[in-house]
Structures are given as C-alpha cells and as structure tokens.
mmCIF file of C-alpha atoms and ligand atoms in Angstrom:
data_model
loop_
_atom_site.group_PDB
_atom_site.id
_atom_site.type_symbol
_atom_site.label_atom_id
_atom_site.label_comp_id
_atom_site.label_asym_id
_atom_site.label_seq_id
_atom_site.Cartn_x
_atom_site.Cartn_y
_atom_site.Cartn_z
ATOM 1 C CA MET A 252 0.000 0.000 0.000
ATOM 2 C CA ALA A 253 1.210 3.479 -0.860
ATOM 3 C CA GLU A 254 2.352 6.007 1.705
ATOM 4 C CA ILE A 255 -0.255 8.763 2.006
ATOM 5 C CA ILE A 256 1.244 12.236 1.530
ATOM 6 C CA SER A 257 -0.852 14.489 3.741
ATOM 7 C CA GLY A 258 -1.034 17.986 2.305
ATOM 8 C CA LYS A 259 -3.128 18.892 5.292
ATOM 9 C CA GLU A 260 -0.297 18.090 7.707
ATOM 10 C CA ILE A 261 2.418 19.722 5.621
ATOM 11 C CA SER A 262 0.281 22.824 5.066
ATOM 12 C CA GLU A 263 -0.203 23.174 8.832
ATOM 13 C CA LYS A 264 3.571 23.175 9.249
ATOM 14 C CA VAL A 265 3.992 25.809 6.508
ATOM 15 C CA LYS A 266 1.247 27.978 8.039
ATOM 16 C CA ALA A 267 2.820 27.702 11.496
ATOM 17 C CA GLU A 268 6.110 29.000 10.023
ATOM 18 C CA ILE A 269 4.285 31.889 8.312
ATOM 19 C CA LYS A 270 2.384 32.724 11.500
ATOM 20 C CA ALA A 271 5.596 32.792 13.535
ATOM 21 C CA GLU A 272 7.209 35.201 11.048
ATOM 22 C CA THR A 273 4.090 37.365 10.898
ATOM 23 C CA GLU A 274 3.953 37.696 14.682
ATOM 24 C CA LYS A 275 7.370 39.358 14.578
ATOM 25 C CA MET A 276 6.261 41.936 11.976
ATOM 26 C CA LYS A 277 5.063 45.397 12.958
ATOM 27 C CA GLU A 278 3.036 45.814 9.752
ATOM 28 C CA LYS A 279 0.934 42.758 8.857
ATOM 29 C CA PRO A 280 0.878 41.345 5.344
ATOM 30 C CA GLY A 281 -2.439 42.022 3.601
ATOM 31 C CA LEU A 282 -4.261 40.002 0.944
ATOM 32 C CA ALA A 283 -7.154 41.284 -1.178
ATOM 33 C CA VAL A 284 -9.300 38.664 -2.870
ATOM 34 C CA ILE A 285 -11.806 39.689 -5.530
ATOM 35 C CA ILE A 286 -14.663 37.439 -6.592
ATOM 36 C CA VAL A 287 -17.075 38.407 -9.341
ATOM 37 C CA GLY A 288 -20.370 36.528 -9.598
ATOM 38 C CA GLU A 289 -21.834 33.515 -7.849
ATOM 39 C CA ASP A 290 -19.780 30.480 -8.898
ATOM 40 C CA PRO A 291 -20.317 28.078 -5.935
ATOM 41 C CA ALA A 292 -16.867 26.448 -6.060
ATOM 42 C CA SER A 293 -15.195 29.881 -6.271
ATOM 43 C CA LYS A 294 -17.131 31.038 -3.206
ATOM 44 C CA VAL A 295 -15.781 28.088 -1.208
ATOM 45 C CA TYR A 296 -12.203 28.710 -2.396
ATOM 46 C CA VAL A 297 -12.419 32.412 -1.534
ATOM 47 C CA ASN A 298 -13.752 31.691 1.953
ATOM 48 C CA ASN A 299 -10.906 29.229 2.507
ATOM 49 C CA LYS A 300 -8.364 31.841 1.421
ATOM 50 C CA ALA A 301 -9.799 34.381 3.874
ATOM 51 C CA LYS A 302 -9.782 31.739 6.629
ATOM 52 C CA GLY A 303 -6.135 30.981 5.852
ATOM 53 C CA CYS A 304 -5.257 34.674 6.233
ATOM 54 C CA GLU A 305 -6.971 34.742 9.612
ATOM 55 C CA GLN A 306 -5.062 31.660 10.789
ATOM 56 C CA VAL A 307 -1.654 33.230 10.139
ATOM 57 C CA GLY A 308 -2.526 36.754 11.297
ATOM 58 C CA PHE A 309 -2.726 38.522 7.925
ATOM 59 C CA LEU A 310 -5.042 41.360 7.070
ATOM 60 C CA SER A 311 -7.677 39.959 4.721
ATOM 61 C CA ARG A 312 -10.122 41.834 2.518
ATOM 62 C CA VAL A 313 -12.650 40.084 0.295
ATOM 63 C CA TYR A 314 -14.422 42.072 -2.441
ATOM 64 C CA ARG A 315 -17.596 40.303 -3.539
ATOM 65 C CA LEU A 316 -18.790 41.914 -6.769
ATOM 66 C CA PRO A 317 -21.984 41.136 -8.697
ATOM 67 C CA GLU A 318 -21.992 39.125 -11.932
ATOM 68 C CA SER A 319 -22.961 42.317 -13.809
ATOM 69 C CA THR A 320 -19.732 44.132 -12.817
ATOM 70 C CA ARG A 321 -18.184 45.962 -15.789
ATOM 71 C CA PHE A 322 -14.520 45.592 -16.708
ATOM 72 C CA GLU A 323 -14.000 49.301 -15.975
ATOM 73 C CA GLU A 324 -15.239 48.913 -12.396
ATOM 74 C CA LEU A 325 -12.999 45.920 -11.749
ATOM 75 C CA SER A 326 -10.107 47.741 -13.348
ATOM 76 C CA GLU A 327 -10.667 50.739 -11.061
ATOM 77 C CA LEU A 328 -10.614 48.505 -7.961
ATOM 78 C CA ILE A 329 -7.400 46.737 -9.011
ATOM 79 C CA LYS A 330 -5.690 50.078 -9.702
ATOM 80 C CA GLN A 331 -6.627 51.286 -6.217
ATOM 81 C CA LEU A 332 -5.319 48.090 -4.633
ATOM 82 C CA ASN A 333 -2.081 48.340 -6.640
ATOM 83 C CA THR A 334 -1.202 51.478 -4.660
ATOM 84 C CA ASP A 335 -2.801 50.506 -1.330
ATOM 85 C CA ARG A 336 -0.011 50.145 1.275
ATOM 86 C CA GLU A 337 -2.085 47.805 3.449
ATOM 87 C CA ILE A 338 -2.465 45.324 0.623
ATOM 88 C CA ASP A 339 0.532 43.261 -0.525
ATOM 89 C CA GLY A 340 -1.214 40.554 -2.528
ATOM 90 C CA ILE A 341 -4.088 40.873 -5.007
ATOM 91 C CA LEU A 342 -5.931 37.779 -6.176
ATOM 92 C CA VAL A 343 -8.787 37.822 -8.655
ATOM 93 C CA GLN A 344 -10.632 34.528 -8.373
ATOM 94 C CA LEU A 345 -11.096 32.767 -11.717
ATOM 95 C CA PRO A 346 -13.194 32.069 -13.674
ATOM 96 C CA LEU A 347 -14.551 35.566 -14.322
ATOM 97 C CA PRO A 348 -17.927 36.140 -16.001
ATOM 98 C CA LYS A 349 -17.704 35.731 -19.789
ATOM 99 C CA HIS A 350 -17.990 39.464 -20.536
ATOM 100 C CA ILE A 351 -14.719 40.208 -18.705
ATOM 101 C CA SER A 352 -11.371 39.236 -20.237
ATOM 102 C CA GLU A 353 -9.308 37.313 -17.681
ATOM 103 C CA LYS A 354 -6.132 38.150 -19.557
ATOM 104 C CA GLU A 355 -6.787 41.899 -19.446
ATOM 105 C CA VAL A 356 -7.627 41.744 -15.741
ATOM 106 C CA ILE A 357 -4.498 39.772 -14.830
ATOM 107 C CA ASN A 358 -2.386 42.221 -16.821
ATOM 108 C CA LEU A 359 -3.627 45.071 -14.577
ATOM 109 C CA ILE A 360 -2.236 43.584 -11.358
ATOM 110 C CA THR A 361 1.161 44.956 -10.366
ATOM 111 C CA PRO A 362 3.516 41.972 -10.829
ATOM 112 C CA THR A 363 4.986 42.355 -7.328
ATOM 113 C CA LYS A 364 1.462 41.983 -5.855
ATOM 114 C CA ASP A 365 0.461 39.160 -8.204
ATOM 115 C CA VAL A 366 0.484 36.383 -5.589
ATOM 116 C CA ASP A 367 -1.103 33.919 -8.033
ATOM 117 C CA ALA A 368 1.902 34.455 -10.347
ATOM 118 C CA PHE A 369 -0.414 34.677 -13.357
ATOM 119 C CA HIS A 370 0.882 37.991 -14.778
ATOM 120 C CA PRO A 371 3.042 37.544 -17.900
ATOM 121 C CA VAL A 372 6.017 39.085 -16.066
ATOM 122 C CA ASN A 373 5.749 36.363 -13.431
ATOM 123 C CA THR A 374 5.071 33.504 -15.831
ATOM 124 C CA GLY A 375 8.080 34.692 -17.865
ATOM 125 C CA ARG A 376 10.265 34.768 -14.772
ATOM 126 C CA ILE A 377 9.369 31.157 -14.016
ATOM 127 C CA MET A 378 10.851 30.168 -17.390
ATOM 128 C CA THR A 379 14.243 31.500 -16.377
ATOM 129 C CA GLY A 380 14.025 30.430 -12.724
ATOM 130 C CA ASP A 381 14.361 34.097 -11.632
ATOM 131 C CA TYR A 382 11.024 34.670 -9.941
ATOM 132 C CA TYR A 383 9.311 36.654 -7.161
ATOM 133 C CA PHE A 384 6.534 34.100 -6.725
ATOM 134 C CA LEU A 385 5.691 30.636 -7.896
ATOM 135 C CA PRO A 386 2.106 29.768 -8.870
ATOM 136 C CA CYS A 387 0.476 28.332 -5.758
ATOM 137 C CA THR A 388 -0.573 24.850 -6.851
ATOM 138 C CA PRO A 389 2.668 23.763 -8.555
ATOM 139 C CA ALA A 390 4.643 25.382 -5.716
ATOM 140 C CA GLY A 391 2.547 23.375 -3.247
ATOM 141 C CA VAL A 392 3.310 20.159 -5.130
ATOM 142 C CA MET A 393 7.051 20.883 -5.076
ATOM 143 C CA ARG A 394 6.943 21.689 -1.364
ATOM 144 C CA MET A 395 5.153 18.422 -0.598
ATOM 145 C CA LEU A 396 7.773 16.469 -2.533
ATOM 146 C CA ARG A 397 10.567 18.317 -0.731
ATOM 147 C CA GLU A 398 9.008 17.668 2.686
ATOM 148 C CA LYS A 399 8.823 13.970 1.827
ATOM 149 C CA LYS A 400 12.472 14.055 0.653
ATOM 150 C CA ILE A 401 11.418 12.994 -2.836
ATOM 151 C CA SER A 402 13.943 14.478 -5.238
ATOM 152 C CA VAL A 403 12.823 15.039 -8.827
ATOM 153 C CA ALA A 404 16.358 15.386 -10.241
ATOM 154 C CA GLY A 405 16.965 12.794 -12.926
ATOM 155 C CA LYS A 406 13.499 11.314 -12.439
ATOM 156 C CA LYS A 407 10.987 10.765 -15.171
ATOM 157 C CA CYS A 408 8.124 13.138 -14.309
ATOM 158 C CA VAL A 409 4.885 13.049 -16.259
ATOM 159 C CA VAL A 410 2.423 15.928 -15.943
ATOM 160 C CA VAL A 411 -1.079 15.233 -17.242
ATOM 161 C CA GLY A 412 -2.775 18.548 -18.101
ATOM 162 C CA ARG A 413 -1.357 21.663 -19.766
ATOM 163 C CA SER A 414 -3.269 24.539 -18.170
ATOM 164 C CA ASN A 415 -1.563 27.867 -17.561
ATOM 165 C CA ILE A 416 -2.444 27.573 -13.855
ATOM 166 C CA VAL A 417 -1.094 24.079 -13.161
ATOM 167 C CA GLY A 418 0.223 21.850 -15.961
ATOM 168 C CA LYS A 419 2.592 24.219 -17.764
ATOM 169 C CA PRO A 420 4.192 25.807 -14.682
ATOM 170 C CA GLN A 421 4.343 22.403 -12.946
ATOM 171 C CA ALA A 422 6.383 21.033 -15.840
ATOM 172 C CA MET A 423 8.672 24.063 -15.716
ATOM 173 C CA LEU A 424 9.314 23.782 -11.961
ATOM 174 C CA MET A 425 10.184 20.110 -12.331
ATOM 175 C CA LEU A 426 12.458 20.901 -15.259
ATOM 176 C CA ASN A 427 14.137 23.657 -13.196
ATOM 177 C CA GLU A 428 14.930 20.939 -10.658
ATOM 178 C CA SER A 429 16.513 18.695 -13.300
ATOM 179 C CA ALA A 430 13.709 16.212 -13.917
ATOM 180 C CA THR A 431 13.060 14.703 -17.328
ATOM 181 C CA VAL A 432 9.541 15.978 -17.969
ATOM 182 C CA THR A 433 6.768 14.855 -20.282
ATOM 183 C CA VAL A 434 3.573 16.908 -20.537
ATOM 184 C CA CYS A 435 0.493 14.980 -21.631
ATOM 185 C CA HIS A 436 -2.938 16.332 -22.609
ATOM 186 C CA SER A 437 -6.205 15.418 -24.280
ATOM 187 C CA LYS A 438 -4.535 14.827 -27.664
ATOM 188 C CA THR A 439 -1.747 12.636 -26.313
ATOM 189 C CA VAL A 440 -1.544 9.307 -28.089
ATOM 190 C CA ASN A 441 -1.174 6.363 -25.685
ATOM 191 C CA LEU A 442 -1.664 8.335 -22.489
ATOM 192 C CA LYS A 443 -1.582 5.171 -20.399
ATOM 193 C CA GLU A 444 1.822 4.153 -21.744
ATOM 194 C CA GLU A 445 3.206 7.638 -21.070
ATOM 195 C CA CYS A 446 1.878 7.582 -17.503
ATOM 196 C CA ARG A 447 3.306 4.129 -16.885
ATOM 197 C CA GLN A 448 6.788 5.534 -17.532
ATOM 198 C CA ALA A 449 6.451 8.035 -14.681
ATOM 199 C CA ASP A 450 8.480 7.869 -11.481
ATOM 200 C CA ILE A 451 6.441 10.906 -10.429
ATOM 201 C CA LEU A 452 3.004 11.459 -11.953
ATOM 202 C CA VAL A 453 1.133 14.761 -11.509
ATOM 203 C CA VAL A 454 -2.470 14.769 -12.694
ATOM 204 C CA ALA A 455 -4.455 17.966 -13.299
ATOM 205 C CA ILE A 456 -7.200 17.272 -15.835
ATOM 206 C CA GLY A 457 -10.472 17.781 -13.949
ATOM 207 C CA LYS A 458 -11.914 14.326 -14.699
ATOM 208 C CA ALA A 459 -13.117 12.346 -11.693
ATOM 209 C CA LYS A 460 -11.121 9.136 -11.017
ATOM 210 C CA PHE A 461 -9.794 9.100 -14.606
ATOM 211 C CA ILE A 462 -6.343 7.699 -13.741
ATOM 212 C CA THR A 463 -6.719 4.073 -12.702
ATOM 213 C CA ALA A 464 -4.199 1.542 -11.336
ATOM 214 C CA ASP A 465 -3.227 0.358 -14.835
ATOM 215 C CA TYR A 466 -1.756 3.846 -15.559
ATOM 216 C CA ILE A 467 0.740 3.549 -12.710
ATOM 217 C CA LYS A 468 4.272 2.154 -12.611
ATOM 218 C CA PRO A 469 4.577 0.119 -9.387
ATOM 219 C CA GLY A 470 6.128 2.276 -6.673
ATOM 220 C CA ALA A 471 5.528 5.595 -8.459
ATOM 221 C CA VAL A 472 4.693 8.835 -6.623
ATOM 222 C CA VAL A 473 1.210 10.028 -7.621
ATOM 223 C CA ILE A 474 0.130 13.631 -7.068
ATOM 224 C CA ASP A 475 -3.557 14.340 -7.644
ATOM 225 C CA VAL A 476 -4.418 17.983 -8.344
ATOM 226 C CA GLY A 477 -8.050 17.218 -9.254
ATOM 227 C CA MET A 478 -11.063 18.539 -7.329
ATOM 228 C CA ASP A 479 -14.003 16.666 -8.763
ATOM 229 C CA ARG A 480 -17.268 15.062 -7.705
ATOM 230 C CA ASP A 481 -17.891 11.341 -8.105
ATOM 231 C CA GLU A 482 -21.173 9.733 -9.205
ATOM 232 C CA ASN A 483 -22.569 10.235 -5.678
ATOM 233 C CA GLY A 484 -21.562 13.905 -5.522
ATOM 234 C CA LYS A 485 -18.682 13.151 -3.146
ATOM 235 C CA LEU A 486 -15.441 15.154 -3.461
ATOM 236 C CA CYS A 487 -12.729 13.168 -5.242
ATOM 237 C CA GLY A 488 -9.672 13.665 -7.426
ATOM 238 C CA ASP A 489 -8.583 12.837 -10.977
ATOM 239 C CA VAL A 490 -7.010 9.637 -9.642
ATOM 240 C CA ASP A 491 -8.948 6.534 -8.620
ATOM 241 C CA PHE A 492 -7.454 6.555 -5.140
ATOM 242 C CA GLU A 493 -8.647 3.145 -3.981
ATOM 243 C CA GLY A 494 -7.184 1.297 -6.950
ATOM 244 C CA VAL A 495 -4.032 3.380 -7.347
ATOM 245 C CA GLU A 496 -2.926 3.283 -3.705
ATOM 246 C CA LYS A 497 -2.423 -0.479 -4.075
ATOM 247 C CA VAL A 498 0.195 0.081 -6.822
ATOM 248 C CA ALA A 499 1.812 3.462 -6.105
ATOM 249 C CA GLY A 500 4.670 4.058 -3.675
ATOM 250 C CA ALA A 501 3.151 7.308 -2.411
ATOM 251 C CA ILE A 502 -0.047 9.190 -3.186
ATOM 252 C CA THR A 503 -1.856 12.401 -2.244
ATOM 253 C CA PRO A 504 -5.498 12.091 -1.161
ATOM 254 C CA VAL A 505 -8.426 14.321 -2.178
ATOM 255 C CA PRO A 506 -9.455 16.113 -0.050
ATOM 256 C CA GLY A 507 -6.454 16.779 2.203
ATOM 257 C CA GLY A 508 -3.726 16.636 -0.438
ATOM 258 C CA VAL A 509 -2.783 19.376 -2.870
ATOM 259 C CA GLY A 510 -5.734 21.671 -1.960
ATOM 260 C CA PRO A 511 -4.503 22.812 1.475
ATOM 261 C CA MET A 512 -0.978 23.236 0.056
ATOM 262 C CA THR A 513 -2.264 25.684 -2.561
ATOM 263 C CA ILE A 514 -3.600 27.965 0.166
ATOM 264 C CA ALA A 515 -0.427 27.642 2.233
ATOM 265 C CA MET A 516 1.615 28.715 -0.800
ATOM 266 C CA LEU A 517 -0.703 31.664 -1.409
ATOM 267 C CA LEU A 518 -0.021 32.802 2.146
ATOM 268 C CA SER A 519 3.695 32.250 1.641
ATOM 269 C CA ASN A 520 3.588 34.379 -1.534
ATOM 270 C CA THR A 521 1.716 37.114 0.322
ATOM 271 C CA LEU A 522 4.389 37.143 3.024
ATOM 272 C CA THR A 523 7.068 37.403 0.319
ATOM 273 C CA ALA A 524 5.149 40.286 -1.295
ATOM 274 C CA ALA A 525 4.891 42.081 2.066
ATOM 275 C CA LYS A 526 8.638 41.806 2.550
ATOM 276 C CA TYR A 527 9.144 42.996 -1.019
ATOM 277 C CA ALA A 528 7.014 46.045 -0.134
ATOM 278 C CA GLY A 529 9.372 46.732 2.792
ATOM 279 C CA LYS A 530 7.186 45.498 5.644
ATOM 280 C CA LYS A 531 9.174 44.228 8.617
HETATM 281 N N1 GUN B 934 -9.494 29.406 -9.780
HETATM 282 C C1 GUN B 934 -9.092 28.111 -9.614
HETATM 283 N N2 GUN B 934 -7.844 28.064 -9.117
HETATM 284 C C2 GUN B 934 -7.448 29.347 -8.962
HETATM 285 C C3 GUN B 934 -6.249 29.935 -8.475
HETATM 286 O O1 GUN B 934 -5.267 29.280 -8.098
HETATM 287 N N3 GUN B 934 -6.247 31.298 -8.463
HETATM 288 C C4 GUN B 934 -7.288 32.044 -8.901
HETATM 289 N N4 GUN B 934 -7.171 33.360 -8.875
HETATM 290 N N5 GUN B 934 -8.396 31.528 -9.360
HETATM 291 C C5 GUN B 934 -8.476 30.183 -9.388
#
C-alpha cells in the first residue's frame, strides 16, 4: 500500500512557520481577494483563502462583486489596490464572467502583488528560474515532494494537463529541478503508456477518477491535483485513489492533499510580497 502524503499536515507546518514570522512583523501582510459573480466552487475557495489569512494573522479583505460588474469597475478597484499600502497581494478569483477578459484583468495587477503568479512578467520569470513568486498549486506540489524528501532530479516526471495555472508551470518547476519531464494532454496518443513511464506522476485534468491503477508504474509517486465530484456527488480527485494506492509508492489524497498546500503557498507568496514592499 502506498504512503499517504498528507497535504493537510504539511500545510499546517507551513502555516505555522508563516504565523511565527508574521507575529514578529510590525506591519501585517495584507491580501485582497476579488470574486465576481456567484460560482459556488469559487465562493468556497475564496472563503478558505480568507480563513487561511486569519489563521496566520494577515489582514484579509474580500471584495464580492456582482456578476454584472463591468470591466472598468474591476479595473478601477485593481488600480486602487495596486497602490494601497495595506495590501501586498491581489488575487482575482477565476473564472470571471464571460464578458470580462481574464487576460486583461491579470495584466492590470502589479507583478509584485500578483500572488497567483499569473501575470506575464511572473510567468516569464518562471521560465528562467528568476522569480518573485511561484504559482500556488505547482509550488505546493514541489513543497510536498521536498518535505517527503522525494527528489525530482533525474526522475521521469509526467504531468497530465497543460493549463496555464497548473500543468505548464508544474512542468517548468520540475524541469528547473533537473527532472526529465513529459507533458500529456487530451490529444496525447497512448496516455496510459506515457503515464506508466512516470516515477512521479502529476495529474491535473479535472476528470473524476480518470487515472486508474493500470496507468501507474509500481512504486511511483502520484500527485492528484483534481477537485471533482464522483457519481454520488462526493469530493474526489482525478485519480482513482482506492485502486491506485495499491500500486503506487506514495499518493496524495483528495481532499487533504494538494488543496490545502495551494492555500499555504498563497499565504507564503503574500508574506514574500509584504517583505518585497518593505514590511518588517
Ligand atoms: N481558480 C481556480 N484556481 C485558482 C487559483 O489558483 N487562483 C485564482 N485566482 N483563481 C483560481
């Protein structure tokens, strides 16, 4: 049976470190989260982000804007926050309503406050390894591996999914740490064969329990980034946990795996941004 990698436990350790640093600071780091519309999953994520801020002693502001918000109004808010000394991190929850361009909105955030690391300046910096922030989910995955003393150097890493938020930066972070990386996606021929080559498999495709035991090389490390619902409406990942844990060497559960790490990394980025802004 595979070792269970508890993101919940590791995230508690990371948050305790952040809290300890924050307690020593005279000016608290501040995070502004903007949500536009009523997407139920987004509402849960935003509440969890605010809760995380509270746990570590950050200032937290949540802006809940109606679905009908115009780009100009959102733009005005972001510009204000860009120059607000209390606020070190700005996060616009995605997806945005269809009438607002996500790209244009992300481009408005000052790169040194872009704690999601979605701005082109930050995504570009990840390519060269010279970054202010790492995107939260891939950074959380790397931190979990580090905590478990799982080195990626020289390993065959397979990333399933090529989104800008997870798959692409995940591949880049693994490459920066000297892994041999394959990125697979919906057009990949022989996905199962590719996955079976992986010493470390990261799955971020948004399809409930898609990756079954026959995709796994015995002993492999399996990281499940999925947040899906199974046929009974129960939260599950992209990996069929029950089958895969019998073959893998280590595996992250859903819930309690990558999810809590993402929030811990967001808090870590906000602390970095506060220091960048000169807060001590
Ligand atoms: N929607 C889903 N994941 C994320 C994330 O990491 N950041 C933001 N801003 N929106 C998201």
